[in-house]
Amino acid sequence: MPNDNPLDKVLRLKRANPQRPFDSHAGRLPPGQYLTDKFPVLHYGSVPRFDPKTWDFKIWGLVDNPIRLTWDEFLKLPTKREVVDIHCVTRWSKLDTAWEGVPWSWVMETARPKPEAHYIMAHCEFDFTADVPLDELLNDENVLLAYKYGDKPLEPDHGYPLRLLVPHLYFWKSAKWLRGIEFMEKDRPGFWEGYGYHSRGDPWTEERFS
Ligand SMILES: Nc1nc2c(c(=O)[nH]1)N[C@H]1C(S)=C(S)[C@@H](COP(=O)(O)O)O[C@H]1N2
Ligand SMILES: [Mo]
């Protein structure tokens, strides 16, 4: 009767979902955060409308190969699915969120940033911006240009059609309604960073403000 043995049950769950540790919550909540099962919506301003005829995605700045793609072209790029925890600076965290999109490695291989590029600026609809140190994007294998959440297209409130996903940093770096990436030598504050939020934003060391 293996079904009655709790250890068998744990092992079966683990086999079904190998990324999930035995104690699925242990050590996953950064200091000062609480868990939520909801998916709060947080942004400044209104939700933009998506027009696939005029939408484009650009990569520019300190790169060897600047890029401009239409939505149809973007959808043909290689994708990856990641299950990650997310942490908002307003103190909610959500575990095991599933995203799909174009991996950051595609950006690096295709745009080929110059050696002097050390920061990126994510550029979004309505001139929202977020700056991220390039090393943070290279050291997190889960970074995506994400267009699916929970195996469905992003909801408009959550960034449809495209957002940046940098799950190991506070969630404001995961800029919604993404339209481009600029590679820069020096750091420049993005939208929230201009109001005093941290230029890196590591939730584990509570880099909330600079
Ligand atoms: N374009 C844009 N992206 C944004 C923001 C914003 O104001 N504009 N807010 C950020 C903040 S502060 C957070 S916490 C997350 C929230 O994402 P969600 O609404 O999908 O939970 O989006 C981030 N991305
Ligand atoms: Mo936020």
mmCIF file of N, CA and C in Angstrom, residues 23 34 101 189:
data_model
loop_
_atom_site.group_PDB
_atom_site.id
_atom_site.type_symbol
_atom_site.label_atom_id
_atom_site.label_comp_id
_atom_site.label_asym_id
_atom_site.label_seq_id
_atom_site.Cartn_x
_atom_site.Cartn_y
_atom_site.Cartn_z
ATOM 1 N N ASP A 23 10.805 20.551 1.581
ATOM 2 C CA ASP A 23 9.981 21.539 2.287
ATOM 3 C C ASP A 23 9.849 22.728 1.358
ATOM 4 N N TYR A 34 6.129 38.788 3.076
ATOM 5 C CA TYR A 34 5.112 37.794 3.421
ATOM 6 C C TYR A 34 4.642 37.107 2.138
ATOM 7 N N GLY A 101 9.193 32.753 -22.093
ATOM 8 C CA GLY A 101 9.623 33.865 -22.928
ATOM 9 C C GLY A 101 11.004 33.603 -23.486
ATOM 10 N N PRO A 189 19.444 56.379 -13.391
ATOM 11 C CA PRO A 189 18.242 55.905 -12.689
ATOM 12 C C PRO A 189 17.066 55.733 -13.644
#
